[in-house]
Each structure stands twice: as structure tokens, then as C-alpha cells.
CSV table of C-alpha atoms in Angstrom, one decimal:
chain,number,residue,atom,x,y,z
A,1,MET,CA,77.2,127.8,101.2
A,2,TYR,CA,77.7,131.2,103.0
A,3,PHE,CA,80.2,129.5,105.4
A,4,ILE,CA,82.3,128.5,102.4
A,5,GLY,CA,82.2,132.1,101.2
A,6,ILE,CA,83.2,133.5,104.5
A,7,ILE,CA,86.1,131.1,104.8
A,8,GLY,CA,87.2,131.7,101.2
A,9,ILE,CA,87.0,135.5,101.4
A,10,SER,CA,88.8,135.6,104.8
A,11,GLY,CA,91.5,133.3,103.5
A,12,PHE,CA,91.8,135.2,100.3
A,13,ILE,CA,92.3,138.5,102.1
A,14,LEU,CA,94.6,137.1,104.7
A,15,THR,CA,96.9,135.4,102.2
A,16,LEU,CA,96.9,138.4,100.0
A,17,ILE,CA,98.0,140.6,102.9
A,18,VAL,CA,100.7,138.1,103.8
A,19,MET,CA,101.9,138.0,100.2
A,20,GLU,CA,101.9,141.8,99.6
A,21,LYS,CA,102.7,143.3,103.0
A,22,THR,CA,105.0,141.0,104.9
A,23,LYS,CA,108.6,139.7,104.6
A,24,LEU,CA,107.1,136.3,103.7
A,25,GLY,CA,105.8,137.8,100.4
A,26,VAL,CA,106.8,140.4,97.9
A,27,PRO,CA,108.6,142.7,100.4
A,28,GLY,CA,110.9,139.8,101.4
A,29,ILE,CA,111.9,139.3,97.7
A,30,LYS,CA,112.3,143.0,97.1
A,31,ALA,CA,114.7,143.2,100.0
A,32,TYR,CA,117.1,141.5,97.7
A,33,SER,CA,116.2,143.5,94.6
A,34,PRO,CA,113.9,146.6,95.0
A,35,GLY,CA,112.9,146.6,91.3
A,36,PHE,CA,111.9,142.9,91.1
A,37,ARG,CA,108.6,142.1,89.4
A,38,ILE,CA,106.9,138.8,90.3
A,39,LEU,CA,107.0,136.6,87.2
A,40,ASP,CA,103.5,135.2,87.6
A,41,MET,CA,102.0,138.7,87.7
A,42,ARG,CA,103.2,139.4,84.1
A,43,PHE,CA,100.9,138.5,81.3
A,44,ARG,CA,103.8,137.1,79.3
A,45,TYR,CA,107.6,136.8,79.7
A,46,SER,CA,110.6,135.4,77.8
A,47,SER,CA,113.1,132.9,78.9
A,48,ASN,CA,115.6,135.7,79.3
A,49,ASP,CA,113.2,137.5,81.6
A,50,VAL,CA,113.0,134.4,83.9
A,51,PHE,CA,116.8,133.9,84.0
A,52,ALA,CA,117.4,137.6,84.6
A,53,ALA,CA,114.8,137.8,87.4
A,54,LEU,CA,116.2,134.8,89.2
A,55,SER,CA,119.8,136.1,88.7
A,56,GLU,CA,118.8,139.6,89.9
A,57,ILE,CA,117.5,138.5,93.3
A,58,GLY,CA,120.4,136.3,94.2
A,59,GLU,CA,120.3,133.2,96.4
A,60,GLY,CA,118.5,134.9,99.3
A,61,GLY,CA,115.9,136.3,97.0
A,62,ARG,CA,115.3,132.9,95.4
A,63,GLN,CA,114.7,131.4,98.8
A,64,ALA,CA,112.3,134.3,99.6
A,65,TYR,CA,110.6,133.7,96.2
A,66,ARG,CA,110.2,130.0,97.2
A,67,ARG,CA,108.4,131.0,100.4
A,68,PHE,CA,106.2,133.4,98.4
A,69,LEU,CA,105.2,130.7,96.0
A,70,LEU,CA,104.4,128.2,98.8
A,71,ILE,CA,102.0,130.8,100.3
A,72,ASP,CA,100.7,131.4,96.8
A,73,PHE,CA,99.5,127.8,96.6
A,74,VAL,CA,97.3,128.5,99.6
A,75,PHE,CA,96.2,131.7,97.9
A,76,ILE,CA,95.2,129.7,94.8
A,77,PHE,CA,92.9,127.5,97.0
A,78,PHE,CA,91.2,130.5,98.6
A,79,PHE,CA,90.9,132.3,95.2
A,80,PHE,CA,89.2,129.2,93.7
A,81,THR,CA,86.9,129.0,96.8
A,82,VAL,CA,85.9,132.7,96.3
A,83,MET,CA,85.2,132.1,92.6
A,84,PHE,CA,83.3,128.9,93.4
A,85,PHE,CA,81.2,130.8,96.0
A,86,LEU,CA,80.5,133.7,93.8
A,87,SER,CA,79.5,131.4,90.9
A,88,ASN,CA,77.1,129.5,93.2
A,89,ILE,CA,75.3,132.5,94.6
A,90,LEU,CA,74.7,134.0,91.1
A,91,VAL,CA,73.8,131.1,88.8
A,92,THR,CA,71.5,128.1,89.3
A,93,GLY,CA,71.5,126.7,85.8
A,94,SER,CA,73.7,123.7,85.5
A,95,PHE,CA,75.4,124.7,82.2
A,96,SER,CA,76.0,128.3,83.5
A,97,LEU,CA,77.4,127.1,86.8
A,98,VAL,CA,79.6,124.4,85.3
A,99,SER,CA,81.0,127.0,82.8
A,100,LEU,CA,81.9,129.4,85.6
A,101,ILE,CA,83.4,126.6,87.8
A,102,LEU,CA,85.3,125.2,84.8
A,103,PHE,CA,87.0,128.5,84.1
A,104,ALA,CA,87.8,129.1,87.8
A,105,GLY,CA,89.3,125.6,88.0
A,106,LEU,CA,91.3,126.0,84.8
A,107,ARG,CA,92.6,129.3,86.2
A,108,GLY,CA,93.7,127.6,89.4
A,109,LEU,CA,95.3,124.6,87.6
A,110,CYS,CA,97.3,127.0,85.4
A,111,ASP,CA,98.4,128.9,88.5
A,112,ILE,CA,99.5,125.6,90.2
A,113,ALA,CA,101.5,124.5,87.1
A,114,GLU,CA,103.1,128.0,86.8
A,115,ASN,CA,104.1,128.0,90.5
A,116,SER,CA,105.4,124.4,90.3
A,117,LEU,CA,107.6,125.3,87.3
A,118,ILE,CA,109.0,128.5,88.9
A,119,LEU,CA,109.9,126.4,92.0
A,120,PHE,CA,111.6,123.9,89.7
A,121,PHE,CA,113.5,126.8,88.0
A,122,ILE,CA,114.6,128.1,91.5
A,123,ASP,CA,115.8,124.5,92.4
A,124,ILE,CA,117.9,124.1,89.2
A,125,PHE,CA,119.2,127.6,89.0
A,126,PRO,CA,121.7,128.6,87.3
A,127,ASN,CA,120.8,125.9,84.8
A,128,ARG,CA,118.5,127.1,82.1
A,129,LYS,CA,115.5,125.4,80.6
A,130,ASN,CA,114.4,127.7,77.9
A,131,LYS,CA,111.6,125.6,76.6
A,132,ALA,CA,110.2,125.1,80.1
A,133,TYR,CA,110.5,128.8,80.7
A,134,GLY,CA,108.3,129.3,77.6
A,135,ILE,CA,105.8,126.7,78.8
A,136,CYS,CA,105.6,128.5,82.2
A,137,SER,CA,104.9,131.8,80.5
A,138,TRP,CA,102.1,130.2,78.6
A,139,PHE,CA,100.6,128.9,81.8
A,140,THR,CA,100.7,132.4,83.1
A,141,THR,CA,99.0,133.8,80.0
A,142,PHE,CA,96.3,131.1,80.2
A,143,LYS,CA,95.8,131.8,83.9
A,144,PHE,CA,95.0,135.4,83.2
A,145,THR,CA,92.9,134.5,80.1
A,146,PHE,CA,90.8,132.0,82.1
A,147,LEU,CA,90.3,134.7,84.8
A,148,ILE,CA,89.1,137.2,82.2
A,149,VAL,CA,86.8,134.7,80.6
A,150,TRP,CA,85.3,133.8,84.1
A,151,ALA,CA,84.9,137.5,84.9
A,152,VAL,CA,83.2,138.3,81.5
A,153,LEU,CA,80.8,135.3,81.9
A,154,TYR,CA,80.1,136.3,85.5
A,155,CYS,CA,79.2,139.8,84.4
A,156,PHE,CA,77.0,138.4,81.6
A,157,PHE,CA,75.2,136.1,84.0
A,158,LEU,CA,74.8,139.0,86.5
A,159,ILE,CA,73.2,141.2,83.8
A,160,LEU,CA,70.9,138.3,82.9
A,161,TYR,CA,70.0,137.9,86.5
A,162,LEU,CA,69.4,141.6,87.1
A,163,PHE,CA,67.6,142.4,83.8
A,164,GLY,CA,66.4,139.1,82.5
A,165,ASN,CA,62.8,137.9,82.6
């Protein structure tokens, strides 16, 4: 189990560095528009926000965003691996463990759906799909909600572990 944790944490940190500090990530997109905010890091956004963001970065920025999202798929895997590892080292009860893994998995699935939709939007740009933009925003909101629920449950189980009988 600790080997999975080491791989997960190493991959998480490495992909995070690539996404935040190299031209393959956010700096590569911001080269086309310094004020650009990654859509999937907002809790909620409108269809106008999506269209404006994709317009703002231009063709080169959209290609950079595509590279970023492909790396983000790898990040999602490592993020889930870390959440899975942390869940397994804290809880032993089947319901508690299943609850944590369920919310970690739902977070990851929402992230995958969100990234897939944004890639689709990049592919069809400048065509607009306002309803799909709204669905994508809901996946983003649920992704963050599932992460918060996982974190609250984890803290609850940690308190039980530390102070329980």
C-alpha cells in the first residue's frame, strides 16, 4: 500500500509542477493571455465565460490549453491515487472506506467529464454550445463539492481515529 502512496504522491507533485511551472501548463497558456484563468479552477462559470476565455487566448492558446488538459488527465489519476492511499491508511471499516473512495472517484469522474467537454469546446471553437457549457460548469462545481465532502469526511474519520475509543 505504501508503494502506491509513494507513486501517487510523486506523480501528483510532478504533474502539478509541470502544470503550474512549465510551458506545457498554465505558463504556456498565459503566454497568449497573461490574465487567463483556467476554467476548471473556477467553482462556477457561465457560457459567456467559456466563450470569452477561448476567444481571449487565440488559436495558439487553445492548443496550449489542449496540452494542459491532456496533462491534467494524468494529474486526475495521481490525485485519485493519493486520495485512495490516504483513505486506506486512515480507515479500516468497509462503509467508511467505501464512502471516502466513492467521493474520491466521483471527484475524478467529474474532472474527466469536465476536461473532455473543454477539449470538445476547443475542437469546435468558434461554434458555441451554451447548454454544454452549462453542463461543463456543473461538472466543475460537483468536482469541487465532492472534494470538499471527501475532505470533511476524512477529517471526521481522522478525529474519530485520534480521539475515539
